[in-house]
Every structure is written in structure tokens, then in C-alpha cells.
PDB file of C-alpha atoms in Angstrom:
ATOM      1  CA  UNK U 594       3.385  -4.218   3.064  1.00 66.00           C
ATOM      2  CA  UNK U 595      -0.336  -3.521   3.160  1.00 82.00           C
ATOM      3  CA  UNK U 596      -3.338  -2.735   5.359  1.00 87.00           C
ATOM      4  CA  UNK U 597      -3.943  -6.419   6.160  1.00 90.00           C
ATOM      5  CA  UNK U 598      -0.492  -6.465   7.794  1.00 91.00           C
ATOM      6  CA  UNK U 599      -1.597  -3.565  10.016  1.00 92.00           C
ATOM      7  CA  UNK U 600      -4.806  -5.418  10.904  1.00 95.00           C
ATOM      8  CA  UNK U 601      -2.750  -8.500  11.821  1.00 95.00           C
ATOM      9  CA  UNK U 602      -0.521  -6.352  14.051  1.00 95.00           C
ATOM     10  CA  UNK U 603      -3.492  -4.765  15.794  1.00 95.00           C
ATOM     11  CA  UNK U 604      -5.026  -8.223  16.237  1.00 96.00           C
ATOM     12  CA  UNK U 605      -1.827  -9.445  17.911  1.00 96.00           C
ATOM     13  CA  UNK U 606      -1.751  -6.422  20.208  1.00 97.00           C
ATOM     14  CA  UNK U 607      -5.451  -6.823  21.021  1.00 96.00           C
ATOM     15  CA  UNK U 608      -4.910 -10.530  21.849  1.00 97.00           C
ATOM     16  CA  UNK U 609      -1.988  -9.567  24.081  1.00 96.00           C
ATOM     17  CA  UNK U 610      -4.083  -6.946  25.871  1.00 96.00           C
ATOM     18  CA  UNK U 611      -6.781  -9.525  26.581  1.00 96.00           C
ATOM     19  CA  UNK U 612      -4.321 -12.206  27.635  1.00 94.00           C
ATOM     20  CA  UNK U 613      -1.798  -9.886  29.321  1.00 94.00           C
ATOM     21  CA  UNK U 614       1.077 -11.727  27.631  1.00 94.00           C
ATOM     22  CA  UNK U 615       2.427 -12.294  24.110  1.00 94.00           C
ATOM     23  CA  UNK U 616       0.019 -14.341  22.027  1.00 95.00           C
ATOM     24  CA  UNK U 617       2.578 -15.669  19.541  1.00 94.00           C
ATOM     25  CA  UNK U 618       5.830 -15.809  21.520  1.00 92.00           C
ATOM     26  CA  UNK U 619       8.522 -17.420  19.452  1.00 86.00           C
ATOM     27  CA  UNK U 620      12.250 -17.887  19.632  1.00 89.00           C
ATOM     28  CA  UNK U 621      12.578 -17.582  15.852  1.00 89.00           C
ATOM     29  CA  UNK U 622      10.335 -17.447  12.785  1.00 84.00           C
ATOM     30  CA  UNK U 623      10.011 -21.260  12.624  1.00 88.00           C
ATOM     31  CA  UNK U 624       8.902 -21.414  16.250  1.00 91.00           C
ATOM     32  CA  UNK U 625       6.539 -18.504  15.711  1.00 90.00           C
ATOM     33  CA  UNK U 626       4.921 -20.069  12.620  1.00 89.00           C
ATOM     34  CA  UNK U 627       4.447 -23.298  14.583  1.00 92.00           C
ATOM     35  CA  UNK U 628       2.766 -21.416  17.440  1.00 93.00           C
ATOM     36  CA  UNK U 629       0.524 -19.501  15.014  1.00 92.00           C
ATOM     37  CA  UNK U 630      -0.594 -22.781  13.422  1.00 92.00           C
ATOM     38  CA  UNK U 631      -1.201 -24.332  16.863  1.00 94.00           C
ATOM     39  CA  UNK U 632      -3.329 -21.413  18.019  1.00 95.00           C
ATOM     40  CA  UNK U 633      -5.188 -20.582  14.797  1.00 94.00           C
ATOM     41  CA  UNK U 634      -5.059 -23.863  12.924  1.00 92.00           C
ATOM     42  CA  UNK U 635      -3.035 -25.191  10.014  1.00 92.00           C
ATOM     43  CA  UNK U 636      -3.642 -23.455   6.716  1.00 89.00           C
ATOM     44  CA  UNK U 637      -5.405 -25.598   4.140  1.00 90.00           C
ATOM     45  CA  UNK U 638      -3.576 -26.064   0.836  1.00 90.00           C
ATOM     46  CA  UNK U 639      -5.851 -23.623  -1.042  1.00 90.00           C
ATOM     47  CA  UNK U 640      -4.957 -20.870   1.447  1.00 90.00           C
ATOM     48  CA  UNK U 641      -1.218 -21.087   0.843  1.00 92.00           C
ATOM     49  CA  UNK U 642      -1.512 -18.959  -2.311  1.00 92.00           C
ATOM     50  CA  UNK U 643      -0.313 -15.811  -0.516  1.00 91.00           C
ATOM     51  CA  UNK U 644       2.892 -17.477   0.769  1.00 89.00           C
ATOM     52  CA  UNK U 645       5.625 -16.511  -1.687  1.00 90.00           C
ATOM     53  CA  UNK U 646       8.447 -18.662  -0.336  1.00 89.00           C
ATOM     54  CA  UNK U 647       8.425 -22.303  -1.495  1.00 92.00           C
ATOM     55  CA  UNK U 648      10.497 -23.207   1.550  1.00 91.00           C
ATOM     56  CA  UNK U 649       7.862 -21.650   3.839  1.00 89.00           C
ATOM     57  CA  UNK U 650       5.083 -23.496   1.966  1.00 91.00           C
ATOM     58  CA  UNK U 651       6.887 -26.823   2.442  1.00 93.00           C
ATOM     59  CA  UNK U 652       7.280 -26.089   6.145  1.00 92.00           C
ATOM     60  CA  UNK U 653       3.614 -25.110   6.564  1.00 92.00           C
ATOM     61  CA  UNK U 654       2.454 -28.257   4.725  1.00 93.00           C
ATOM     62  CA  UNK U 655       4.463 -30.443   7.143  1.00 93.00           C
ATOM     63  CA  UNK U 656       2.833 -28.983  10.252  1.00 92.00           C
ATOM     64  CA  UNK U 657       0.532 -31.440  12.030  1.00 91.00           C
ATOM     65  CA  UNK U 658      -3.221 -31.264  11.412  1.00 89.00           C
ATOM     66  CA  UNK U 659      -4.219 -30.386  14.936  1.00 88.00           C
ATOM     67  CA  UNK U 660      -7.472 -28.682  15.876  1.00 92.00           C
ATOM     68  CA  UNK U 661      -6.669 -25.521  17.836  1.00 92.00           C
ATOM     69  CA  UNK U 662      -8.324 -24.714  21.141  1.00 93.00           C
ATOM     70  CA  UNK U 663     -11.381 -22.518  20.793  1.00 94.00           C
ATOM     71  CA  UNK U 664     -10.847 -18.813  21.327  1.00 95.00           C
ATOM     72  CA  UNK U 665     -12.943 -18.970  24.498  1.00 95.00           C
ATOM     73  CA  UNK U 666     -10.542 -21.590  25.922  1.00 96.00           C
ATOM     74  CA  UNK U 667      -7.502 -19.600  24.814  1.00 96.00           C
ATOM     75  CA  UNK U 668      -8.935 -16.407  26.347  1.00 96.00           C
ATOM     76  CA  UNK U 669     -11.062 -17.529  29.306  1.00 95.00           C
ATOM     77  CA  UNK U 670     -13.410 -14.840  30.596  1.00 95.00           C
ATOM     78  CA  UNK U 671     -13.040 -12.580  27.541  1.00 96.00           C
ATOM     79  CA  UNK U 672     -16.252 -11.230  25.989  1.00 95.00           C
ATOM     80  CA  UNK U 673     -17.400 -13.246  22.979  1.00 95.00           C
ATOM     81  CA  UNK U 674     -17.486 -10.122  20.785  1.00 96.00           C
ATOM     82  CA  UNK U 675     -13.824  -9.405  21.653  1.00 96.00           C
ATOM     83  CA  UNK U 676     -12.900 -12.959  20.682  1.00 97.00           C
ATOM     84  CA  UNK U 677     -14.828 -12.619  17.434  1.00 97.00           C
ATOM     85  CA  UNK U 678     -12.859  -9.436  16.630  1.00 97.00           C
ATOM     86  CA  UNK U 679      -9.528 -11.116  17.460  1.00 97.00           C
ATOM     87  CA  UNK U 680     -10.386 -14.105  15.289  1.00 96.00           C
ATOM     88  CA  UNK U 681     -11.340 -11.855  12.355  1.00 97.00           C
ATOM     89  CA  UNK U 682      -8.173  -9.733  12.696  1.00 97.00           C
ATOM     90  CA  UNK U 683      -5.943 -12.784  13.010  1.00 96.00           C
ATOM     91  CA  UNK U 684      -7.215 -14.725  10.037  1.00 95.00           C
ATOM     92  CA  UNK U 685      -3.973 -16.015   8.587  1.00 91.00           C
ATOM     93  CA  UNK U 686      -4.870 -15.392   4.941  1.00 93.00           C
ATOM     94  CA  UNK U 687      -4.629 -11.613   4.355  1.00 93.00           C
ATOM     95  CA  UNK U 688      -7.436 -11.558   1.767  1.00 94.00           C
ATOM     96  CA  UNK U 689      -9.803 -13.299   4.178  1.00 94.00           C
ATOM     97  CA  UNK U 690      -8.870 -11.054   7.106  1.00 96.00           C
ATOM     98  CA  UNK U 691     -11.228  -8.318   8.272  1.00 96.00           C
ATOM     99  CA  UNK U 692     -10.479  -4.918   6.705  1.00 93.00           C
ATOM    100  CA  UNK U 693      -9.531  -1.814   8.685  1.00 90.00           C
ATOM    101  CA  UNK U 694     -12.975  -0.332   8.052  1.00 88.00           C
ATOM    102  CA  UNK U 695     -14.726  -3.552   9.084  1.00 93.00           C
ATOM    103  CA  UNK U 696     -12.610  -3.781  12.225  1.00 92.00           C
ATOM    104  CA  UNK U 697     -13.444  -0.193  13.192  1.00 90.00           C
ATOM    105  CA  UNK U 698     -17.125  -0.959  12.671  1.00 89.00           C
ATOM    106  CA  UNK U 699     -17.034  -4.270  14.561  1.00 94.00           C
ATOM    107  CA  UNK U 700     -19.655  -4.530  17.314  1.00 93.00           C
ATOM    108  CA  UNK U 701     -16.991  -4.877  20.030  1.00 95.00           C
ATOM    109  CA  UNK U 702     -15.560  -1.458  19.127  1.00 90.00           C
ATOM    110  CA  UNK U 703     -18.924   0.216  18.492  1.00 86.00           C
ATOM    111  CA  UNK U 704     -18.704   2.484  21.569  1.00 87.00           C
ATOM    112  CA  UNK U 705     -15.186   3.587  20.614  1.00 87.00           C
ATOM    113  CA  UNK U 706     -15.828   4.064  16.914  1.00 83.00           C
ATOM    114  CA  UNK U 707     -16.472   7.533  15.553  1.00 84.00           C
ATOM    115  CA  UNK U 708     -16.601   7.608  11.759  1.00 81.00           C
ATOM    116  CA  UNK U 709     -16.352  11.416  11.738  1.00 83.00           C
ATOM    117  CA  UNK U 710     -13.081  11.262  13.682  1.00 83.00           C
ATOM    118  CA  UNK U 711     -11.525   8.404  11.689  1.00 79.00           C
ATOM    119  CA  UNK U 712     -11.158   9.596   8.111  1.00 78.00           C
ATOM    120  CA  UNK U 713      -9.665   7.200   5.579  1.00 77.00           C
ATOM    121  CA  UNK U 714      -6.629   8.471   3.746  1.00 77.00           C
ATOM    122  CA  UNK U 715      -7.126   9.354   0.114  1.00 79.00           C
ATOM    123  CA  UNK U 716      -3.540   8.392  -0.702  1.00 81.00           C
ATOM    124  CA  UNK U 717      -1.069   5.716   0.287  1.00 79.00           C
ATOM    125  CA  UNK U 718       1.545   6.519   2.910  1.00 76.00           C
ATOM    126  CA  UNK U 719       4.753   7.903   1.404  1.00 77.00           C
ATOM    127  CA  UNK U 720       7.709   5.780   2.515  1.00 73.00           C
ATOM    128  CA  UNK U 721      10.199   7.628   0.289  1.00 74.00           C
ATOM    129  CA  UNK U 722      12.130   8.847   3.337  1.00 65.00           C
ATOM    130  CA  UNK U 723      13.274   5.248   3.819  1.00 69.00           C
ATOM    131  CA  UNK U 724      15.545   5.385   0.798  1.00 67.00           C
ATOM    132  CA  UNK U 725      18.104   2.612   0.639  1.00 62.00           C
ATOM    133  CA  UNK U 726      21.633   3.605   1.466  1.00 61.00           C
ATOM    134  CA  UNK U 727      20.641   6.672   3.497  1.00 65.00           C
ATOM    135  CA  UNK U 728      21.301   6.176   7.189  1.00 71.00           C
ATOM    136  CA  UNK U 729      18.441   7.706   9.129  1.00 71.00           C
ATOM    137  CA  UNK U 730      20.180   9.343  12.069  1.00 81.00           C
ATOM    138  CA  UNK U 731      18.213  10.540  15.082  1.00 84.00           C
ATOM    139  CA  UNK U 732      18.238  14.252  14.194  1.00 84.00           C
ATOM    140  CA  UNK U 733      17.147  13.564  10.606  1.00 82.00           C
ATOM    141  CA  UNK U 734      14.286  11.399  11.897  1.00 82.00           C
ATOM    142  CA  UNK U 735      13.200  14.196  14.264  1.00 85.00           C
ATOM    143  CA  UNK U 736      13.245  16.682  11.389  1.00 85.00           C
ATOM    144  CA  UNK U 737      11.147  14.379   9.221  1.00 82.00           C
ATOM    145  CA  UNK U 738       8.625  13.859  12.037  1.00 86.00           C
ATOM    146  CA  UNK U 739       8.306  17.610  12.656  1.00 86.00           C
ATOM    147  CA  UNK U 740       7.939  18.199   8.925  1.00 86.00           C
ATOM    148  CA  UNK U 741       5.129  15.629   8.745  1.00 86.00           C
ATOM    149  CA  UNK U 742       3.418  17.110  11.832  1.00 86.00           C
ATOM    150  CA  UNK U 743       3.630  20.583  10.307  1.00 86.00           C
ATOM    151  CA  UNK U 744       1.552  19.454   7.316  1.00 86.00           C
ATOM    152  CA  UNK U 745      -1.344  18.408   9.536  1.00 85.00           C
ATOM    153  CA  UNK U 746      -0.983  20.455  12.722  1.00 83.00           C
ATOM    154  CA  UNK U 747       1.084  23.611  12.166  1.00 81.00           C
ATOM    155  CA  UNK U 748      -0.037  24.868  15.578  1.00 82.00           C
ATOM    156  CA  UNK U 749       1.969  22.045  17.195  1.00 78.00           C
ATOM    157  CA  UNK U 750       5.275  23.336  15.874  1.00 75.00           C
ATOM    158  CA  UNK U 751       7.735  24.892  18.324  1.00 70.00           C
ATOM    159  CA  UNK U 752       7.331  28.612  18.931  1.00 62.00           C
ATOM    160  CA  UNK U 753       9.620  31.037  17.088  1.00 56.00           C
ATOM    161  CA  UNK U 754      12.061  33.024  19.107  1.00 48.00           C
ATOM    162  CA  UNK U 755      13.954  30.206  20.751  1.00 50.00           C
ATOM    163  CA  UNK U 756      17.686  30.710  21.017  1.00 50.00           C
ATOM    164  CA  UNK U 757      19.623  30.589  17.755  1.00 50.00           C
ATOM    165  CA  UNK U 758      20.892  27.212  16.717  1.00 50.00           C
ATOM    166  CA  UNK U 759      18.342  25.251  18.720  1.00 49.00           C
ATOM    167  CA  UNK U 760      16.812  22.262  16.981  1.00 50.00           C
ATOM    168  CA  UNK U 761      13.258  23.457  17.587  1.00 49.00           C
ATOM    169  CA  UNK U 762      13.964  26.836  16.018  1.00 48.00           C
ATOM    170  CA  UNK U 763      15.556  25.150  13.000  1.00 50.00           C
ATOM    171  CA  UNK U 764      12.678  22.738  12.636  1.00 49.00           C
ATOM    172  CA  UNK U 765      10.134  25.545  12.702  1.00 46.00           C
ATOM    173  CA  UNK U 766      11.841  27.201   9.752  1.00 48.00           C
ATOM    174  CA  UNK U 767      11.579  24.069   7.566  1.00 46.00           C
TER     175      UNK U 767
END
């Protein structure tokens, strides 16, 4: 898992917002890979280096060499800068995909971008709460969320003085 995966996800969502429907609808992963190749183009051999599964590589090599429709034909009426952003975010090879910082600075998002309000994290996200074997029940997830919120926005925590035994009161005391 890495930032390029997040960029891919945002690119998919952005494409769906433009198109008002799923961009890569698939019944299963095989169908979805086929649709991705149809819409974005088949990966050349030299770009298969990031695919770790030999079975997946064999499948991708067997896909037909078919030129995909241009983005403007796939998204008629969409602004060219939006299509450029989608194309950059949905580059299949993660190392050739636009970075988070580049995406935020893309000309299509210029009016929305505020560097002062979008600080980059100095550390990687801590996924340690997703320890194997531990079932994450709803109440435990709520506690973890409140604990995380409290580190950044203590003023958002529930107010003390709620009736004893209430979840909010317990969470505030964490």
C-alpha cells in the first residue's frame, strides 16, 4: 500500500464524478483488468515490472493490443484540463503516475488548492491498530477514531459531565 494507490483511487472517483457512473465497472478482477486495459490501453512489456503475480502478468500479456478511445471521447464535454488530470492519476504504472503533490498542484485544481491548508505528513500513517487476529468491533473502532481525533482536535471531543457509563464520557477520559 502506498500513495500511488491513493492517487489511483482519487483518479477513479474523479472519473466517476465526471462521467456520473463507475469508470471501471467489473464483475470480478479479471473483468476489471480487461476494462482497465480497454479504457487506458494495454501495458507494454517494460511496464509490467510492478506486477508481482506471474499469473497476472500472463493474463495482461494476452490482452489484445487495442488502441483505447481518447479521453475526450470517453468523457464528452469534460474540460481538457480535467481529462489531463484523470489521465495522469490513472496511469497504470504506479511509478509513472502523478504524485499527490503534483495532483494537488495540477492546473485543473488550482482554484481549490491551498498549500497552507494541505500540509504533508512528516510520518507514515500508523496502521498498527489493524493487528491480525484482533476483531475490530464497532465500539473499539469508535474509540480508536475518537483517540485519533483527540490528538489533532481536542476541542472536538465530547463534553465532560455526560451521564456515567455513556460512551462519549468514557471516550473523553481516554
